PDB file of C-alpha atoms in Angstrom:
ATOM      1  CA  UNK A   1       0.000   0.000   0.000  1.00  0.00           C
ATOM      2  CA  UNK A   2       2.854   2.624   0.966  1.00  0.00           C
ATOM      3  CA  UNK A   3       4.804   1.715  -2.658  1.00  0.00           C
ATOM      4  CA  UNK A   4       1.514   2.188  -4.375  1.00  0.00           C
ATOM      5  CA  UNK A   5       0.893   5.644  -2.570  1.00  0.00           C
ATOM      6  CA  UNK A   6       4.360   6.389  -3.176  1.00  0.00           C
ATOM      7  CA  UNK A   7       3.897   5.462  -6.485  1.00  0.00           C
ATOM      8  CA  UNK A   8       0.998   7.568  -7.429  1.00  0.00           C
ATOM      9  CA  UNK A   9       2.715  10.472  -5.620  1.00  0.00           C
ATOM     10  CA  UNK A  10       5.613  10.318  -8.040  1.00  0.00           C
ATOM     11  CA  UNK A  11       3.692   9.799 -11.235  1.00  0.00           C
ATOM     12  CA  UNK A  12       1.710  12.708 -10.191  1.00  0.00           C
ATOM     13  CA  UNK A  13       4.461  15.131  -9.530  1.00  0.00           C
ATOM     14  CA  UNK A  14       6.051  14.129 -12.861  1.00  0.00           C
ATOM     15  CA  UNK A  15       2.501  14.838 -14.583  1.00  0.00           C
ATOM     16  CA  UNK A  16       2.703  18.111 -13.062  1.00  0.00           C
ATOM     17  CA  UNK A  17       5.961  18.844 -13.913  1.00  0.00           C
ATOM     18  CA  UNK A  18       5.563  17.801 -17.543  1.00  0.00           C
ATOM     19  CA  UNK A  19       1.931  20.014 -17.446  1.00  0.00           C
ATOM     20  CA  UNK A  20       4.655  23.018 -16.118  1.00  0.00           C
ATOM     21  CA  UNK A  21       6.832  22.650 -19.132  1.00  0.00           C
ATOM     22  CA  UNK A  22       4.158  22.348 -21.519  1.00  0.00           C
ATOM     23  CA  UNK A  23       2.861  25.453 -20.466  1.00  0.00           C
ATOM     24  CA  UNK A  24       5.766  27.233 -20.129  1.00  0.00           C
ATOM     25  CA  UNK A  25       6.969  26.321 -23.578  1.00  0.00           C
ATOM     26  CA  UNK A  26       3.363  27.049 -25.066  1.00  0.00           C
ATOM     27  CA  UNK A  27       3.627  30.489 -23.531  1.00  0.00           C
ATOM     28  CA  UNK A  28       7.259  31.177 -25.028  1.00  0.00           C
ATOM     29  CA  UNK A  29       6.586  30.128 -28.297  1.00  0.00           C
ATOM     30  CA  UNK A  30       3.006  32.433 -28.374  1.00  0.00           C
ATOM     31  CA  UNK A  31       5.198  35.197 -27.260  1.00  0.00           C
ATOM     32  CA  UNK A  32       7.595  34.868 -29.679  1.00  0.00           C
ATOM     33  CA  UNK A  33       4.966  34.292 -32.149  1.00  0.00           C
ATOM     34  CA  UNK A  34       3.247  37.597 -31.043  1.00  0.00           C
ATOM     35  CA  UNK A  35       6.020  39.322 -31.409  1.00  0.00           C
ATOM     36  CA  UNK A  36       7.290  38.444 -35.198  1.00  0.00           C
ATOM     37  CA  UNK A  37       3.604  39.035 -36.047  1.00  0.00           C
ATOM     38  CA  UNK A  38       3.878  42.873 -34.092  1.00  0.00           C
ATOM     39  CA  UNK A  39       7.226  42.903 -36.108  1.00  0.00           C
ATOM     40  CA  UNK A  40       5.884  42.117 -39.688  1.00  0.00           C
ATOM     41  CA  UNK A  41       2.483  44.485 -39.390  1.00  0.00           C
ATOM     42  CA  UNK A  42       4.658  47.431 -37.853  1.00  0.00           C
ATOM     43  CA  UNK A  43       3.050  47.105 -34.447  1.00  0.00           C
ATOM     44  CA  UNK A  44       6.050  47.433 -32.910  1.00  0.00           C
ATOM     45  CA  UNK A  45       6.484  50.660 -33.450  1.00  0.00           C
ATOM     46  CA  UNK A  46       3.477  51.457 -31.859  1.00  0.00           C
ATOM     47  CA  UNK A  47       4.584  49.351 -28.691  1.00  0.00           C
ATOM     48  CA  UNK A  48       7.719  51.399 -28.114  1.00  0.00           C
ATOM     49  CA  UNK A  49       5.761  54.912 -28.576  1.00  0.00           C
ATOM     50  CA  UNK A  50       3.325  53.523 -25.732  1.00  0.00           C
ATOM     51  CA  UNK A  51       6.368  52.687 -23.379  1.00  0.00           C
ATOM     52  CA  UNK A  52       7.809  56.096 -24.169  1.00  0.00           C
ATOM     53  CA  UNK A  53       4.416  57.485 -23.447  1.00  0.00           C
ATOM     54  CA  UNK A  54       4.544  55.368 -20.151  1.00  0.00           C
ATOM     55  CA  UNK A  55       8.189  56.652 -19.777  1.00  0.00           C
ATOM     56  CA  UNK A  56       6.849  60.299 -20.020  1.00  0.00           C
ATOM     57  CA  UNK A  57       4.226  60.080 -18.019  1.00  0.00           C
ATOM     58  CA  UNK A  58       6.852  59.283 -15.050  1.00  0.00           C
ATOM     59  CA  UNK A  59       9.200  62.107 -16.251  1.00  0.00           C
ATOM     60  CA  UNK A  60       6.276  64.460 -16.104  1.00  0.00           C
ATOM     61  CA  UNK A  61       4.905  63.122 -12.638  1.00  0.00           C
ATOM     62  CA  UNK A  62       8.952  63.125 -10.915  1.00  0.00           C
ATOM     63  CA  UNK A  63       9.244  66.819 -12.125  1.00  0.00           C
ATOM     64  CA  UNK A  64       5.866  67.728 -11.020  1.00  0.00           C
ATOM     65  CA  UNK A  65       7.507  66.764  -7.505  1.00  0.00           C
ATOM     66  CA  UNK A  66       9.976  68.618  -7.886  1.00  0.00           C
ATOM     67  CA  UNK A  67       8.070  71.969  -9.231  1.00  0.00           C
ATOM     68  CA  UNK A  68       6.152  71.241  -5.757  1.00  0.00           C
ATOM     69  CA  UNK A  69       9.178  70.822  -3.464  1.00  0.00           C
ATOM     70  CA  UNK A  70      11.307  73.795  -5.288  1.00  0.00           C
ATOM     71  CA  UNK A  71       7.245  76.095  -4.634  1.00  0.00           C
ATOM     72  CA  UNK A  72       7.343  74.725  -0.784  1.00  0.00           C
ATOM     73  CA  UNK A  73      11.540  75.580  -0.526  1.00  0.00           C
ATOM     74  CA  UNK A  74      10.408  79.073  -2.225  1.00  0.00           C
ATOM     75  CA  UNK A  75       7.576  79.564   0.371  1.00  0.00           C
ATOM     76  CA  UNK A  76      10.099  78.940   3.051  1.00  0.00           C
ATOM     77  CA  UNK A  77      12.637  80.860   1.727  1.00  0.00           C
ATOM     78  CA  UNK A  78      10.201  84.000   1.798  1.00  0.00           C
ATOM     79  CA  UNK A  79       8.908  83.459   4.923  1.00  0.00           C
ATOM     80  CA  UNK A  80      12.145  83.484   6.324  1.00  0.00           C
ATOM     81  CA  UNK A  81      13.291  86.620   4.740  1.00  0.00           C
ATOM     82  CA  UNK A  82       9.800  88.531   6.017  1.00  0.00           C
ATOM     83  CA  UNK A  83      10.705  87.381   9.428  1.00  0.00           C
ATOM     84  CA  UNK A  84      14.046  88.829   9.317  1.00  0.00           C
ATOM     85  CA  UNK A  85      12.923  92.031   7.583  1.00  0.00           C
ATOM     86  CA  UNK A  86      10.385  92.102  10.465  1.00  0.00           C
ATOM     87  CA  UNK A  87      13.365  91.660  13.103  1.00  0.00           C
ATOM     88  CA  UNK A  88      15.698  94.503  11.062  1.00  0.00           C
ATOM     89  CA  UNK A  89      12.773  96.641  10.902  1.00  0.00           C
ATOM     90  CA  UNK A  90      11.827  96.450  15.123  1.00  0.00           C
ATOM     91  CA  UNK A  91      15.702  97.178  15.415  1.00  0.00           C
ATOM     92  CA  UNK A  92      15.628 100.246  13.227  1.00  0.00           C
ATOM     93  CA  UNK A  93      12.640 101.687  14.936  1.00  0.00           C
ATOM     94  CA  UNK A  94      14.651 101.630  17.950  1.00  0.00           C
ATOM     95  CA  UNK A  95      17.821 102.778  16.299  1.00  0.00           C
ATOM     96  CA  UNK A  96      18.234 105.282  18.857  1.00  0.00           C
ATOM     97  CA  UNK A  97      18.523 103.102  21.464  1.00  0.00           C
ATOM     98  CA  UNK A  98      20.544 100.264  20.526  1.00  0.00           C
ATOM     99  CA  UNK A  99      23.359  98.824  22.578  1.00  0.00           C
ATOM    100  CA  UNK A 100      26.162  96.581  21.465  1.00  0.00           C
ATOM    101  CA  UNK A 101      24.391  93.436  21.362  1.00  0.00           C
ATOM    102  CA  UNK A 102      21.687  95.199  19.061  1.00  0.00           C
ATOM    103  CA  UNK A 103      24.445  96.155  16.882  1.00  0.00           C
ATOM    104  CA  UNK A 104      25.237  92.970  16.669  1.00  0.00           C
ATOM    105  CA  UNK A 105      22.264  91.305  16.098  1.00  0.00           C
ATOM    106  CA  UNK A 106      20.994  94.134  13.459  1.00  0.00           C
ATOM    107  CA  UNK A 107      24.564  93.028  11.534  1.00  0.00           C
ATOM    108  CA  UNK A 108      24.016  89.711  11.721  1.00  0.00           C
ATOM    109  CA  UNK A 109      20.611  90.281  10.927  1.00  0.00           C
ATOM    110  CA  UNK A 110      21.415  92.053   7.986  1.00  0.00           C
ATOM    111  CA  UNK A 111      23.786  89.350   6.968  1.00  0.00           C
ATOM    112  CA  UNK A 112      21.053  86.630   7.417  1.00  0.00           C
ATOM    113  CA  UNK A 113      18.075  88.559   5.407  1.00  0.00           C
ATOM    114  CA  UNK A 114      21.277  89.295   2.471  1.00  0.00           C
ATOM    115  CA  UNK A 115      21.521  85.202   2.552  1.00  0.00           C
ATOM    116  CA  UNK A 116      17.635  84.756   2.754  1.00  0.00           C
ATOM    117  CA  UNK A 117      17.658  86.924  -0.587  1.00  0.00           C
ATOM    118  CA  UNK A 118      20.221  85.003  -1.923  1.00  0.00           C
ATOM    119  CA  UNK A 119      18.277  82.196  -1.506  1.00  0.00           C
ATOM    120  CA  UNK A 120      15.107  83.361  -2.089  1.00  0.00           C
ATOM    121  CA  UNK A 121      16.386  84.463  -5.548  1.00  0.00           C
ATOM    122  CA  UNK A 122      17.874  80.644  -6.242  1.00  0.00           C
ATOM    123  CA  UNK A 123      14.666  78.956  -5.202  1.00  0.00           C
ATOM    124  CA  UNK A 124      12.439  81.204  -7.012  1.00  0.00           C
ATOM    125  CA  UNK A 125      14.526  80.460  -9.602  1.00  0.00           C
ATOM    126  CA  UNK A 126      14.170  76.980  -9.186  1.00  0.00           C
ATOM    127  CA  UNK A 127      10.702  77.268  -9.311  1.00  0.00           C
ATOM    128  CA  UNK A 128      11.008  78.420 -12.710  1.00  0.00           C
ATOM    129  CA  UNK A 129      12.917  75.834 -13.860  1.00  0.00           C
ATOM    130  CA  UNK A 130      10.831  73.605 -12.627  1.00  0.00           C
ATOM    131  CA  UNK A 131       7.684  75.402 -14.017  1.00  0.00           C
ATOM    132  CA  UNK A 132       9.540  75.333 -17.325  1.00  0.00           C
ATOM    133  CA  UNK A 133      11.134  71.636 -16.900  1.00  0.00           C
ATOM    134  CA  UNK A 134       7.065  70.879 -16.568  1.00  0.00           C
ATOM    135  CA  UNK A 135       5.919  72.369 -18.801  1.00  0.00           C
ATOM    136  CA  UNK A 136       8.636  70.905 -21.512  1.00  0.00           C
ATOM    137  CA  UNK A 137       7.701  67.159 -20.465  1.00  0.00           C
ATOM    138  CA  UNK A 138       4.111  68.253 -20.801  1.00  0.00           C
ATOM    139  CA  UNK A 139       4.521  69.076 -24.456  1.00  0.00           C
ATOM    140  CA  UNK A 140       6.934  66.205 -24.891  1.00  0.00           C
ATOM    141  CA  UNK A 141       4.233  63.649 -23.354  1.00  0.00           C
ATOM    142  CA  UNK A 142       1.510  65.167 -26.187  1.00  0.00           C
ATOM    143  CA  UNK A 143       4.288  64.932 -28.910  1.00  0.00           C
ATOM    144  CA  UNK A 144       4.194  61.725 -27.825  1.00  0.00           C
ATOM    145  CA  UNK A 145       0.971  61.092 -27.435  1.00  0.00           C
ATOM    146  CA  UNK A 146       0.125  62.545 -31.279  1.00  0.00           C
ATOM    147  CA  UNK A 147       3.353  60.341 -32.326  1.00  0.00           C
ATOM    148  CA  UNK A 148       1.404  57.297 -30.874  1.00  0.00           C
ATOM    149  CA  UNK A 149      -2.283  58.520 -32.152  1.00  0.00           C
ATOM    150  CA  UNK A 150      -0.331  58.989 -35.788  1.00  0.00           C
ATOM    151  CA  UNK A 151       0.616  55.544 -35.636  1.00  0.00           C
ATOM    152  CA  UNK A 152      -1.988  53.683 -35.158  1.00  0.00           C
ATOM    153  CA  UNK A 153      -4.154  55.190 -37.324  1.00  0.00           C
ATOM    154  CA  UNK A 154      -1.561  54.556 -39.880  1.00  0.00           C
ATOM    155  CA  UNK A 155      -1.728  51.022 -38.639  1.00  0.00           C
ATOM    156  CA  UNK A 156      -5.443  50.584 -38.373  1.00  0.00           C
ATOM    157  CA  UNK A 157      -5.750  52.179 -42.036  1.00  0.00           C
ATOM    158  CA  UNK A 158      -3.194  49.150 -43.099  1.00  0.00           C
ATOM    159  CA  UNK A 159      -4.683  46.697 -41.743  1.00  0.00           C
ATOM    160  CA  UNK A 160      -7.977  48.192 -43.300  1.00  0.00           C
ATOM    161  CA  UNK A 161      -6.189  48.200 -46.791  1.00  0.00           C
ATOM    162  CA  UNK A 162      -4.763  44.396 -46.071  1.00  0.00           C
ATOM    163  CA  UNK A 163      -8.394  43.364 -45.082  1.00  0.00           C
ATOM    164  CA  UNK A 164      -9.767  44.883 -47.994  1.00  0.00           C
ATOM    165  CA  UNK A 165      -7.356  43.343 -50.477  1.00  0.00           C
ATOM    166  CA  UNK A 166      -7.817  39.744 -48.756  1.00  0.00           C
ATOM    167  CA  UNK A 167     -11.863  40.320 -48.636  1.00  0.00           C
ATOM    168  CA  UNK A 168     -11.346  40.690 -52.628  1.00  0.00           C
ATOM    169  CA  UNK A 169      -8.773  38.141 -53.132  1.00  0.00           C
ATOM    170  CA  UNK A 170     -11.144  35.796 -50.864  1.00  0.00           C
ATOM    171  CA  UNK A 171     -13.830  36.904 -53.695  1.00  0.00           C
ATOM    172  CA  UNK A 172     -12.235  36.231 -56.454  1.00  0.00           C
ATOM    173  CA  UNK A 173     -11.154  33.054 -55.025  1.00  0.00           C
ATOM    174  CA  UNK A 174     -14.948  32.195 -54.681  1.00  0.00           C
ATOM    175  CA  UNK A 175     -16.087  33.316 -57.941  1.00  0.00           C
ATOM    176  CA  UNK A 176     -12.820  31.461 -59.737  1.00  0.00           C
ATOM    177  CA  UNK A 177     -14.278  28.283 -57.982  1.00  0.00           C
ATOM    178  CA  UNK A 178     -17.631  29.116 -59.084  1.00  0.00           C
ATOM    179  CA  UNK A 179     -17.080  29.312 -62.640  1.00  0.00           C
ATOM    180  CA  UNK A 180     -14.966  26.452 -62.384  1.00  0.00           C
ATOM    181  CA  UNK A 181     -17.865  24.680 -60.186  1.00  0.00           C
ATOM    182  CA  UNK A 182     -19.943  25.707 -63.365  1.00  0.00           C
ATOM    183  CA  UNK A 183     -17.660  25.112 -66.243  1.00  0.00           C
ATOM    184  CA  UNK A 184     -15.819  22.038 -65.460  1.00  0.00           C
ATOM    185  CA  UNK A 185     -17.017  20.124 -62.556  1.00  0.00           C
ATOM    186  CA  UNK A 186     -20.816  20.650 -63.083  1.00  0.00           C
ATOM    187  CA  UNK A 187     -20.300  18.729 -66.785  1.00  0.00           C
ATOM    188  CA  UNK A 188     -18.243  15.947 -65.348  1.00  0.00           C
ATOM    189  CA  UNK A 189     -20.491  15.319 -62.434  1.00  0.00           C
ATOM    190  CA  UNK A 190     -23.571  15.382 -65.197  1.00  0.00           C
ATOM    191  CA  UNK A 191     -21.130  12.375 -67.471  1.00  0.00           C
ATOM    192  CA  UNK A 192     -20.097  10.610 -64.212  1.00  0.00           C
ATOM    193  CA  UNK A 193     -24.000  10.446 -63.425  1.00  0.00           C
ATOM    194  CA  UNK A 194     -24.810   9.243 -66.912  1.00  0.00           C
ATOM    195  CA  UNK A 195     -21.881   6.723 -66.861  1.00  0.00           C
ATOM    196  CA  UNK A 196     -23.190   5.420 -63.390  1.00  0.00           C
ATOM    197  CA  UNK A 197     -26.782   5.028 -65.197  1.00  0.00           C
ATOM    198  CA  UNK A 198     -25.729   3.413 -68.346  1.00  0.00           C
ATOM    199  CA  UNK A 199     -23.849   1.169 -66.577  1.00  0.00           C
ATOM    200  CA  UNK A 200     -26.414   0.603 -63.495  1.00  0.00           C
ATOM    201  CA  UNK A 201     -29.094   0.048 -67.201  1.00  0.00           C
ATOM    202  CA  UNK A 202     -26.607  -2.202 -68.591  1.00  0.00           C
ATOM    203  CA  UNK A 203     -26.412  -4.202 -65.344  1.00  0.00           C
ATOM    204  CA  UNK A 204     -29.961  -4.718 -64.597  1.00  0.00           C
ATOM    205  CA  UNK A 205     -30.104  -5.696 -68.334  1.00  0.00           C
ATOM    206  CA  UNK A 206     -27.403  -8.116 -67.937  1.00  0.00           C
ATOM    207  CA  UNK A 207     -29.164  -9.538 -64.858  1.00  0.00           C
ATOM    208  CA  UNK A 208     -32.627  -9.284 -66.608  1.00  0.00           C
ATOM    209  CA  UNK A 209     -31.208 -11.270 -69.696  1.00  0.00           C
ATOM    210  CA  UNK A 210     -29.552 -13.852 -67.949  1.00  0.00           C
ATOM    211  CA  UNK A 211     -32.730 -14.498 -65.701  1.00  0.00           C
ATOM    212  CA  UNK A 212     -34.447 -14.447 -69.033  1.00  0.00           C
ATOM    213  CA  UNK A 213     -32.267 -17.628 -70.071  1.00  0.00           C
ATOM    214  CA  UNK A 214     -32.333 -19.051 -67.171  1.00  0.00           C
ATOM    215  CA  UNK A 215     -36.086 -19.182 -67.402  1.00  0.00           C
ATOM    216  CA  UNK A 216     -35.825 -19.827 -70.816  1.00  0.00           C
ATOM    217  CA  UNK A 217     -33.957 -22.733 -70.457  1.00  0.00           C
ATOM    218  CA  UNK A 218     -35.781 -24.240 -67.042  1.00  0.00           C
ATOM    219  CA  UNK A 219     -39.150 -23.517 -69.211  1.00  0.00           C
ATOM    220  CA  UNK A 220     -37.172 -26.099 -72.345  1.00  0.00           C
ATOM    221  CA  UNK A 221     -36.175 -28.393 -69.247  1.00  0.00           C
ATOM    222  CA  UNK A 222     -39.823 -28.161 -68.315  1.00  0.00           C
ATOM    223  CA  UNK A 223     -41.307 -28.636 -72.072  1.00  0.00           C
ATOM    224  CA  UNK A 224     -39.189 -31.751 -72.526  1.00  0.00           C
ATOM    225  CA  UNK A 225     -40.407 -33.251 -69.291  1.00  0.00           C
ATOM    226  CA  UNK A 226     -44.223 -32.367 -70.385  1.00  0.00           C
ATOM    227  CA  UNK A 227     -43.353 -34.070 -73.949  1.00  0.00           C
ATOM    228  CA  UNK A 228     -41.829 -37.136 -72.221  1.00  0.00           C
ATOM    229  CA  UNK A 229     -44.885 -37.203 -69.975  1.00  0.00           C
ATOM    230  CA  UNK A 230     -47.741 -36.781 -72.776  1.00  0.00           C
ATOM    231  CA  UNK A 231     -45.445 -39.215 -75.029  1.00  0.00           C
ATOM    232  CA  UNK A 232     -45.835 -42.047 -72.293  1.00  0.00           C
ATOM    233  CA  UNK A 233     -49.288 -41.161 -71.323  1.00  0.00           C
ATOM    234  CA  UNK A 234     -50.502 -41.607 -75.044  1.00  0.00           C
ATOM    235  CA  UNK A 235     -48.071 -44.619 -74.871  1.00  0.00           C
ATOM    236  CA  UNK A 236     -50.034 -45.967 -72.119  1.00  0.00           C
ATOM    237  CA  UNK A 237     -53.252 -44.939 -73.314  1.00  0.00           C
ATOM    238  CA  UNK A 238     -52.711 -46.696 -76.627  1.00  0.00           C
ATOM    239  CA  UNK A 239     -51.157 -49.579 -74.967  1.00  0.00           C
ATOM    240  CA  UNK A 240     -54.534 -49.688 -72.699  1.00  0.00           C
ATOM    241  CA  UNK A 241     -56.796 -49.169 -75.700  1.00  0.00           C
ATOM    242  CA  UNK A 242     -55.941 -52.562 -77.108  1.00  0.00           C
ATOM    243  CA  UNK A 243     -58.168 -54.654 -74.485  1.00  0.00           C
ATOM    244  CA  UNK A 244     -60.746 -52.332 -74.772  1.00  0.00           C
ATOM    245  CA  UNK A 245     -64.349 -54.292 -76.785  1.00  0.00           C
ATOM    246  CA  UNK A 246     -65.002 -52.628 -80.510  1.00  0.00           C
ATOM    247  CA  UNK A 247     -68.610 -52.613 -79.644  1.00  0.00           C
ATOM    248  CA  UNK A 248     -68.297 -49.287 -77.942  1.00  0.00           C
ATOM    249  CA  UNK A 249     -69.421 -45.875 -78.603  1.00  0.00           C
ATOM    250  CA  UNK A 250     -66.522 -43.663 -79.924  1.00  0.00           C
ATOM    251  CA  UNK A 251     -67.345 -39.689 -78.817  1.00  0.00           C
ATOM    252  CA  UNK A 252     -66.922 -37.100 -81.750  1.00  0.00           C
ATOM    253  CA  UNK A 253     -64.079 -34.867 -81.409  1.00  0.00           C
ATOM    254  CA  UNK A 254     -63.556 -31.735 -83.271  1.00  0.00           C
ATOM    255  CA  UNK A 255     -60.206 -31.185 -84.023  1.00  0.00           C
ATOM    256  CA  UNK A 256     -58.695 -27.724 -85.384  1.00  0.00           C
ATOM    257  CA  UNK A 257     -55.597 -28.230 -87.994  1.00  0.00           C
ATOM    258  CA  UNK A 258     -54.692 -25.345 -89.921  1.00  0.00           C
ATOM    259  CA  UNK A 259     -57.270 -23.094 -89.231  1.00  0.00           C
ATOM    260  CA  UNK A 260     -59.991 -25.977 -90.756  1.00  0.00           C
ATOM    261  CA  UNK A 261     -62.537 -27.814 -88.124  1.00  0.00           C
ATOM    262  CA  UNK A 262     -62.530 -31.144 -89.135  1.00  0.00           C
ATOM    263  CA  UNK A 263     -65.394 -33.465 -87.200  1.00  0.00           C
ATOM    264  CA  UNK A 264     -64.309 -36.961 -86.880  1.00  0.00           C
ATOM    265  CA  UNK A 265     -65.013 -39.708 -84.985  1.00  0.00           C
ATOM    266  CA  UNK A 266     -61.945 -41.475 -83.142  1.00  0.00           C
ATOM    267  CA  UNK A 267     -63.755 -44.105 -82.059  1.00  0.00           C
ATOM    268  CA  UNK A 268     -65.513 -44.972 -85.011  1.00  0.00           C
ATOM    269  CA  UNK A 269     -63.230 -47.088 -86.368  1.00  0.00           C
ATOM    270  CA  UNK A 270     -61.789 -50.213 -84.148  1.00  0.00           C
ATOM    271  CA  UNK A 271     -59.330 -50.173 -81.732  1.00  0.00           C
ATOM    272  CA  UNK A 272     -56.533 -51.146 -84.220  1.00  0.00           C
ATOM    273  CA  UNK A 273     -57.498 -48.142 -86.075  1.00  0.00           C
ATOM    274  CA  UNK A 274     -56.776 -46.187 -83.074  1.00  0.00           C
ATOM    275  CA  UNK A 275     -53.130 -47.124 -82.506  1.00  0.00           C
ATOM    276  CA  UNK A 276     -52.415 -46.354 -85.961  1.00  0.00           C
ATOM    277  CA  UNK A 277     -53.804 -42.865 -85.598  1.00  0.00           C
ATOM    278  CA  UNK A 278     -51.484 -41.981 -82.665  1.00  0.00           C
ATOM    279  CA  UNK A 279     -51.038 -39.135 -84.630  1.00  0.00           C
ATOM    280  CA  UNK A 280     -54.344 -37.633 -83.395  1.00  0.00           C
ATOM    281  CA  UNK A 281     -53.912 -38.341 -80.075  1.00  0.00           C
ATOM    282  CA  UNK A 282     -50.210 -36.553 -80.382  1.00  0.00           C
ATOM    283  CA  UNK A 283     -51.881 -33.590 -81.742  1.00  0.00           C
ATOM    284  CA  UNK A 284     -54.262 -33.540 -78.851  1.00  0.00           C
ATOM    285  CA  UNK A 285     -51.335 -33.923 -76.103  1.00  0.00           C
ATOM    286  CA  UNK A 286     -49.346 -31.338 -77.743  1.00  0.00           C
ATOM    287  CA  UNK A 287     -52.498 -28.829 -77.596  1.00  0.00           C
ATOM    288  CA  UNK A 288     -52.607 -29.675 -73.672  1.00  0.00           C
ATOM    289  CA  UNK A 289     -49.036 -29.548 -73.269  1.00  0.00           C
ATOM    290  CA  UNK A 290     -48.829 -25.770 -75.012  1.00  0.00           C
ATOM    291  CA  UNK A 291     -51.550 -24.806 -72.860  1.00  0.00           C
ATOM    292  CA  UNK A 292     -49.736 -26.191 -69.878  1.00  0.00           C
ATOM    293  CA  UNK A 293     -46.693 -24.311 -70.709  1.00  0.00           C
ATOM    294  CA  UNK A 294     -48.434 -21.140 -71.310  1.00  0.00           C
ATOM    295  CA  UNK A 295     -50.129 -21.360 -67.989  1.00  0.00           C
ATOM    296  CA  UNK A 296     -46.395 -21.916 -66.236  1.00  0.00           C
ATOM    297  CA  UNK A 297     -44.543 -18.974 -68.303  1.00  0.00           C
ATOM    298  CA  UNK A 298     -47.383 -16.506 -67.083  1.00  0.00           C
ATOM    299  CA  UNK A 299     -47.205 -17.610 -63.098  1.00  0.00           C
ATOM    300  CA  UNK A 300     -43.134 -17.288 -63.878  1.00  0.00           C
ATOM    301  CA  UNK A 301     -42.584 -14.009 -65.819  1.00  0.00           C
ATOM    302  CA  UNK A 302     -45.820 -12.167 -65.288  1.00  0.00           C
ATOM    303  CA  UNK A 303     -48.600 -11.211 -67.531  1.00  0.00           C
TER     304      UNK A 303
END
């Protein structure tokens, strides 16, 4: 039980690391096949001008920062210089009695505000550079963006042109296998349907013949019996006929040869006459016989 578990366990975690290749190599290869088709329709193109887009955008946002940290230095820097202006100016309005340590603190005062205006003027400055660094990326970013707008309408309008060619190529595709559908394999179709008759006709004809002579020739096998049978049944009738007394009545028969009716009496004569007229009786048998046969080639074939 433990080798089976341990078993299933590795068969499992080789499924799932042959699943883990598969996908990974499915993924590489649709990349790669992304990419070659980006690089034949020019697609490219328009992928780097949306990462320099993207690239802009962070240029624009990192000098906004700093057009909002060199404003909040500025704002400092001013504030600093009123509050020493305010200082010089309490010190001046009591010019007239200042001591040494207001002389000192008015010149170090006035050496303070001189670097507050120093760097008032470099911050403000700033500013502007900032303002102006901003307002550069700004244009750059809709340079950019028109850059990236130009190009893919440039794209879209060739991939409108290569779906227009390929909509009339697929057209003319259709209506060369039309005519051809017409033209050539309408007329064949039409002979190999004619061939397939004829020779489906010539079949059942074949068939229908040779069931025709095979009729034919059980209907001979069948007429020779019935001739066999009538020739010993008049045999045996003749052969009977010899006991039989001359003293009795001999019925008239009518007999048609020729298209004549000929009234004779078969019996009239004695028995010996009879036997010699076994031609009669043959005609009579042979009368019954095609009858027969007539009778058995309409149950077989039909009327």
């Amino acid at each position: 039980m433990v080798l089976a578990t341990a078993r299933f366990k590795q068969q499992t975690d080789e499924l799932r690391q042959r699943t883990d290749e598969f996908t990974q190599k499915t993924s590489t290869k649709l990349f790669k096949l992304g990419s070659q088709l980006n690089r034949v329709t020019g697609y490219e193109q328009i992928e780097v001008l949306k990462q320099r887009v993207v690239e802009q955008e962070a240029k624009i946002k990192a000098t906004r920062q700093a057009a909002r940290e060199a404003k909040t230095a500025y704002d400092d820097a001013v504030l600093q210089r009123s509050l020493s202006q305010r200082q010089v100016n309490e010190l001046l309005q009591r010019k007239s009695s200042w001591t040494d340590s207001d002389v000192s603190a008015f010149t170090s005062l006035v050496r303070s505000d001189h670097h507050l205006e120093q760097h008032e003027v470099a911050t403000k400055a700033k500013v502007s550079e900032n303002e102006d660094a901003l307002d550069r990326e700004f244009g750059e970013l809709m340079r950019a963006i028109l850059a990236r707008y130009h190009e893919e309408q440039v794209w879209s309008d060739k991939i409108r042109s290569a779906s227009t060619y390929g909509s009339m190529m697929v057209l003319g595709v259709n209506v060369v296998v039309f005519i051809l559908a017409i033209v050539v394999v309408e007329p064949w179709k039409r002979r190999r349907l004619a061939q397939t008759f004829e020779k489906k006709v010539e079949e059942i004809a074949a068939e229908t013949q040779a069931l025709i002579e095979s009729g034919s020739t059980k209907l001979d096998e069948r007429l020779v019996k019935q001739e066999r049978l009538i020739s010993e049944i008049v045999e045996r009738a003749a052969y009977d006929a010899r006991d039989l007394p001359s003293s009795l009545p001999v019925p008239a028969v009518t007999l048609s040869v020729a298209g004549k009716q000929e009234h004779s009496s078969i019996w009239s004569h004695p028995v010996s006459r009879m036997v010699q007229d076994r031609e009669v009786l043959l005609v009579v048998g042979s009368a019954i016989a095609g009858g027969a046969v007539t009778l058995m080639a309409r149950n077989l074939f039909g009327s």
